[in-house]
């Protein structure tokens, strides 16, 4: 009797396992068969009424039923998992022959690129990078740079005035006095940034960029300035670059120089970029005028300094062979793409 019931239960359970459609119904069947109050447990209780001589046979059958059903369940579970994986793989199929989506890569603007390169070179030489305000006072932009009101040297820079005392800085030299007032010598700083002048043609823009450098120490000489600038130019334009120093005039330096480098496009032979001269004018520099030191509270008997001022737009134009400064500011994506 119990024997038959066990056989029946086994066959029914095998069928329902076979026809289970998902994990949930399989779980339910598992509970019905193997659970605490499941079929197997309640049939096992019937062992009590089995005659002792039949017990080994019935016991063996209970074990067999358990093993068969467990194996069947495991097999069904595995089958379901495999099917599920297969379905997922099919639905998430990747077509590796499909052309890749074009991912646009950005790049630095040529001026940002020049600022990065130059400040890298200067930081390597021990300079700190500082910034100053673009809306500046007449005092820092001119007077502290030894350019008093109504002095003819103001004519060198056509300035945008906001009122009599406030202007858009016409030169990054304005940061010199600001830094000298707050720093204790010796120090070395560079300041890249925007500058403004009422100037507009193929090589001049009303908004442009400069990088100012200032070194204040006890024994600073023209030889230091020349060697520092030579190292910078060679690092920027290449080791075979020739450098030429010419005497010049700036109110805030005495003596003053201008610096030319051999044209990196034609290597000094003469081309359209250097207008056939083989050389390019790059920057102004000089030994800081003692009057400028004194105005900013630095003892000119103890300290001396040198300073230099780069035009960054010009540097970007030379390094990228750009003929007109306006390309730098039009934000034409076709031009910018070429600069990557
Ligand atoms: N500020 C000058 C200009 O805009 C450039 C310059 C010349 C800066 C000589 C300097 C310097 O620091 O020493 O034309």
PDB file of C-alpha atoms in Angstrom, residues 82-230:
ATOM      1  CA  UNK A  82      20.665  27.486 -19.276  1.00  0.00           C
ATOM      2  CA  UNK A  83      17.553  28.623 -21.134  1.00  0.00           C
ATOM      3  CA  UNK A  84      17.492  31.913 -19.271  1.00  0.00           C
ATOM      4  CA  UNK A  85      21.159  32.563 -20.107  1.00  0.00           C
ATOM      5  CA  UNK A  86      20.584  31.690 -23.731  1.00  0.00           C
ATOM      6  CA  UNK A  87      17.653  34.075 -23.962  1.00  0.00           C
ATOM      7  CA  UNK A  88      19.688  36.866 -22.356  1.00  0.00           C
ATOM      8  CA  UNK A  89      22.639  36.292 -24.676  1.00  0.00           C
ATOM      9  CA  UNK A  90      20.327  36.371 -27.668  1.00  0.00           C
ATOM     10  CA  UNK A  91      18.560  39.539 -26.616  1.00  0.00           C
ATOM     11  CA  UNK A  92      21.824  41.329 -25.735  1.00  0.00           C
ATOM     12  CA  UNK A  93      23.632  40.219 -28.844  1.00  0.00           C
ATOM     13  CA  UNK A  94      26.400  42.602 -30.012  1.00  0.00           C
ATOM     14  CA  UNK A  95      27.068  42.947 -33.684  1.00  0.00           C
ATOM     15  CA  UNK A  96      30.843  43.312 -33.764  1.00  0.00           C
ATOM     16  CA  UNK A  97      30.797  44.002 -37.486  1.00  0.00           C
ATOM     17  CA  UNK A  98      28.761  47.210 -37.044  1.00  0.00           C
ATOM     18  CA  UNK A  99      30.855  50.365 -37.661  1.00  0.00           C
ATOM     19  CA  UNK A 100      31.892  52.075 -34.395  1.00  0.00           C
ATOM     20  CA  UNK A 101      30.159  55.298 -33.339  1.00  0.00           C
ATOM     21  CA  UNK A 102      32.480  58.214 -33.954  1.00  0.00           C
ATOM     22  CA  UNK A 103      33.483  59.710 -30.633  1.00  0.00           C
ATOM     23  CA  UNK A 104      34.551  63.366 -31.033  1.00  0.00           C
ATOM     24  CA  UNK A 105      37.707  64.168 -29.093  1.00  0.00           C
ATOM     25  CA  UNK A 106      38.185  67.656 -27.746  1.00  0.00           C
ATOM     26  CA  UNK A 107      41.506  69.488 -27.687  1.00  0.00           C
ATOM     27  CA  UNK A 108      43.062  72.525 -26.080  1.00  0.00           C
ATOM     28  CA  UNK A 109      42.636  75.858 -27.830  1.00  0.00           C
ATOM     29  CA  UNK A 110      46.014  76.888 -29.335  1.00  0.00           C
ATOM     30  CA  UNK A 111      46.376  79.706 -26.780  1.00  0.00           C
ATOM     31  CA  UNK A 112      45.533  77.445 -23.849  1.00  0.00           C
ATOM     32  CA  UNK A 113      48.103  75.014 -25.308  1.00  0.00           C
ATOM     33  CA  UNK A 114      50.801  77.710 -25.389  1.00  0.00           C
ATOM     34  CA  UNK A 115      49.974  78.807 -21.824  1.00  0.00           C
ATOM     35  CA  UNK A 116      50.297  75.185 -20.682  1.00  0.00           C
ATOM     36  CA  UNK A 117      53.621  74.681 -22.438  1.00  0.00           C
ATOM     37  CA  UNK A 118      55.161  77.965 -21.310  1.00  0.00           C
ATOM     38  CA  UNK A 119      54.031  77.681 -17.706  1.00  0.00           C
ATOM     39  CA  UNK A 120      55.345  74.086 -17.649  1.00  0.00           C
ATOM     40  CA  UNK A 121      58.737  75.316 -18.847  1.00  0.00           C
ATOM     41  CA  UNK A 122      58.740  78.116 -16.246  1.00  0.00           C
ATOM     42  CA  UNK A 123      57.586  75.920 -13.354  1.00  0.00           C
ATOM     43  CA  UNK A 124      60.470  73.589 -14.262  1.00  0.00           C
ATOM     44  CA  UNK A 125      62.800  76.572 -13.915  1.00  0.00           C
ATOM     45  CA  UNK A 126      61.464  77.315 -10.424  1.00  0.00           C
ATOM     46  CA  UNK A 127      58.792  79.941 -11.163  1.00  0.00           C
ATOM     47  CA  UNK A 128      55.423  80.166  -9.383  1.00  0.00           C
ATOM     48  CA  UNK A 129      52.362  80.862 -11.530  1.00  0.00           C
ATOM     49  CA  UNK A 130      50.159  83.770 -10.373  1.00  0.00           C
ATOM     50  CA  UNK A 131      47.143  85.644 -11.704  1.00  0.00           C
ATOM     51  CA  UNK A 132      46.045  89.260 -11.531  1.00  0.00           C
ATOM     52  CA  UNK A 133      42.822  91.162 -12.260  1.00  0.00           C
ATOM     53  CA  UNK A 134      41.897  92.045 -15.846  1.00  0.00           C
ATOM     54  CA  UNK A 135      40.036  95.161 -14.692  1.00  0.00           C
ATOM     55  CA  UNK A 136      42.950  97.045 -13.204  1.00  0.00           C
ATOM     56  CA  UNK A 137      43.720 100.385 -11.635  1.00  0.00           C
ATOM     57  CA  UNK A 138      45.684 103.048 -13.461  1.00  0.00           C
ATOM     58  CA  UNK A 139      48.189 102.819 -10.622  1.00  0.00           C
ATOM     59  CA  UNK A 140      49.196  99.166 -11.127  1.00  0.00           C
ATOM     60  CA  UNK A 141      48.928  99.194 -14.913  1.00  0.00           C
ATOM     61  CA  UNK A 142      50.900 102.425 -15.424  1.00  0.00           C
ATOM     62  CA  UNK A 143      52.098 104.488 -12.489  1.00  0.00           C
ATOM     63  CA  UNK A 144      53.739 101.690 -10.524  1.00  0.00           C
ATOM     64  CA  UNK A 145      55.395 100.655 -13.796  1.00  0.00           C
ATOM     65  CA  UNK A 146      57.055 104.082 -13.997  1.00  0.00           C
ATOM     66  CA  UNK A 147      54.548 105.447 -16.505  1.00  0.00           C
ATOM     67  CA  UNK A 148      53.138 108.559 -14.792  1.00  0.00           C
ATOM     68  CA  UNK A 149      49.912 110.288 -15.856  1.00  0.00           C
ATOM     69  CA  UNK A 150      50.325 112.422 -18.990  1.00  0.00           C
ATOM     70  CA  UNK A 151      53.720 110.841 -19.727  1.00  0.00           C
ATOM     71  CA  UNK A 152      54.322 110.361 -23.482  1.00  0.00           C
ATOM     72  CA  UNK A 153      55.236 106.695 -22.961  1.00  0.00           C
ATOM     73  CA  UNK A 154      51.520 106.010 -22.333  1.00  0.00           C
ATOM     74  CA  UNK A 155      51.089 106.448 -26.082  1.00  0.00           C
ATOM     75  CA  UNK A 156      52.777 103.049 -26.562  1.00  0.00           C
ATOM     76  CA  UNK A 157      49.523 101.418 -25.407  1.00  0.00           C
ATOM     77  CA  UNK A 158      46.031 102.425 -26.603  1.00  0.00           C
ATOM     78  CA  UNK A 159      44.050 101.640 -23.507  1.00  0.00           C
ATOM     79  CA  UNK A 160      40.365 100.958 -22.790  1.00  0.00           C
ATOM     80  CA  UNK A 161      39.533 103.206 -19.827  1.00  0.00           C
ATOM     81  CA  UNK A 162      36.453 102.522 -17.690  1.00  0.00           C
ATOM     82  CA  UNK A 163      36.911 105.804 -15.817  1.00  0.00           C
ATOM     83  CA  UNK A 164      39.916 108.021 -15.039  1.00  0.00           C
ATOM     84  CA  UNK A 165      41.397 105.455 -12.676  1.00  0.00           C
ATOM     85  CA  UNK A 166      40.050 102.081 -13.812  1.00  0.00           C
ATOM     86  CA  UNK A 167      40.944 100.366 -17.082  1.00  0.00           C
ATOM     87  CA  UNK A 168      41.200  96.997 -18.804  1.00  0.00           C
ATOM     88  CA  UNK A 169      44.825  96.081 -18.192  1.00  0.00           C
ATOM     89  CA  UNK A 170      46.952  96.768 -21.250  1.00  0.00           C
ATOM     90  CA  UNK A 171      49.817  94.581 -20.042  1.00  0.00           C
ATOM     91  CA  UNK A 172      50.362  91.726 -17.597  1.00  0.00           C
ATOM     92  CA  UNK A 173      53.233  93.864 -16.243  1.00  0.00           C
ATOM     93  CA  UNK A 174      50.509  95.211 -13.942  1.00  0.00           C
ATOM     94  CA  UNK A 175      50.949  92.126 -11.726  1.00  0.00           C
ATOM     95  CA  UNK A 176      54.587  93.027 -11.051  1.00  0.00           C
ATOM     96  CA  UNK A 177      53.837  95.763  -8.513  1.00  0.00           C
ATOM     97  CA  UNK A 178      50.986  93.760  -6.962  1.00  0.00           C
ATOM     98  CA  UNK A 179      53.317  90.810  -6.335  1.00  0.00           C
ATOM     99  CA  UNK A 180      56.274  92.949  -5.193  1.00  0.00           C
ATOM    100  CA  UNK A 181      54.034  94.554  -2.570  1.00  0.00           C
ATOM    101  CA  UNK A 182      53.074  91.220  -1.000  1.00  0.00           C
ATOM    102  CA  UNK A 183      56.063  88.925  -1.584  1.00  0.00           C
ATOM    103  CA  UNK A 184      59.374  88.883   0.215  1.00  0.00           C
ATOM    104  CA  UNK A 185      62.406  88.574  -2.106  1.00  0.00           C
ATOM    105  CA  UNK A 186      63.882  86.400  -3.448  1.00  0.00           C
ATOM    106  CA  UNK A 187      61.024  85.191  -5.689  1.00  0.00           C
ATOM    107  CA  UNK A 188      60.293  84.131  -9.264  1.00  0.00           C
ATOM    108  CA  UNK A 189      56.815  84.487 -10.741  1.00  0.00           C
ATOM    109  CA  UNK A 190      55.081  84.222 -14.088  1.00  0.00           C
ATOM    110  CA  UNK A 191      51.607  85.518 -14.836  1.00  0.00           C
ATOM    111  CA  UNK A 192      49.767  84.450 -17.992  1.00  0.00           C
ATOM    112  CA  UNK A 193      46.477  86.155 -18.828  1.00  0.00           C
ATOM    113  CA  UNK A 194      44.253  88.339 -20.992  1.00  0.00           C
ATOM    114  CA  UNK A 195      45.234  91.886 -21.891  1.00  0.00           C
ATOM    115  CA  UNK A 196      43.329  94.596 -23.802  1.00  0.00           C
ATOM    116  CA  UNK A 197      44.227  97.363 -26.239  1.00  0.00           C
ATOM    117  CA  UNK A 198      42.402  99.427 -28.801  1.00  0.00           C
ATOM    118  CA  UNK A 199      44.259  97.720 -31.613  1.00  0.00           C
ATOM    119  CA  UNK A 200      42.947  95.612 -34.479  1.00  0.00           C
ATOM    120  CA  UNK A 201      44.590  94.232 -37.628  1.00  0.00           C
ATOM    121  CA  UNK A 202      45.792  90.865 -38.926  1.00  0.00           C
ATOM    122  CA  UNK A 203      48.300  90.485 -36.096  1.00  0.00           C
ATOM    123  CA  UNK A 204      46.545  92.516 -33.363  1.00  0.00           C
ATOM    124  CA  UNK A 205      43.303  91.846 -31.536  1.00  0.00           C
ATOM    125  CA  UNK A 206      41.612  94.099 -28.901  1.00  0.00           C
ATOM    126  CA  UNK A 207      41.730  91.103 -26.554  1.00  0.00           C
ATOM    127  CA  UNK A 208      45.021  89.257 -26.536  1.00  0.00           C
ATOM    128  CA  UNK A 209      47.247  87.332 -24.141  1.00  0.00           C
ATOM    129  CA  UNK A 210      50.578  87.938 -22.491  1.00  0.00           C
ATOM    130  CA  UNK A 211      52.754  86.152 -19.994  1.00  0.00           C
ATOM    131  CA  UNK A 212      54.749  88.262 -17.609  1.00  0.00           C
ATOM    132  CA  UNK A 213      57.821  87.002 -15.786  1.00  0.00           C
ATOM    133  CA  UNK A 214      59.567  88.603 -12.808  1.00  0.00           C
ATOM    134  CA  UNK A 215      62.625  87.513 -10.834  1.00  0.00           C
ATOM    135  CA  UNK A 216      63.786  89.466  -7.772  1.00  0.00           C
ATOM    136  CA  UNK A 217      66.992  88.469  -5.976  1.00  0.00           C
ATOM    137  CA  UNK A 218      70.242  89.911  -4.662  1.00  0.00           C
ATOM    138  CA  UNK A 219      72.631  89.336  -7.526  1.00  0.00           C
ATOM    139  CA  UNK A 220      70.553  89.350 -10.662  1.00  0.00           C
ATOM    140  CA  UNK A 221      72.192  90.436 -13.895  1.00  0.00           C
ATOM    141  CA  UNK A 222      71.549  90.797 -17.614  1.00  0.00           C
ATOM    142  CA  UNK A 223      73.548  87.567 -18.062  1.00  0.00           C
ATOM    143  CA  UNK A 224      70.972  85.706 -15.914  1.00  0.00           C
ATOM    144  CA  UNK A 225      68.124  87.192 -17.943  1.00  0.00           C
ATOM    145  CA  UNK A 226      69.752  86.236 -21.244  1.00  0.00           C
ATOM    146  CA  UNK A 227      70.500  82.677 -20.193  1.00  0.00           C
ATOM    147  CA  UNK A 228      67.003  82.193 -18.715  1.00  0.00           C
ATOM    148  CA  UNK A 229      65.354  83.440 -21.915  1.00  0.00           C
ATOM    149  CA  UNK A 230      67.685  81.332 -24.073  1.00  0.00           C
TER     150      UNK A 230
END
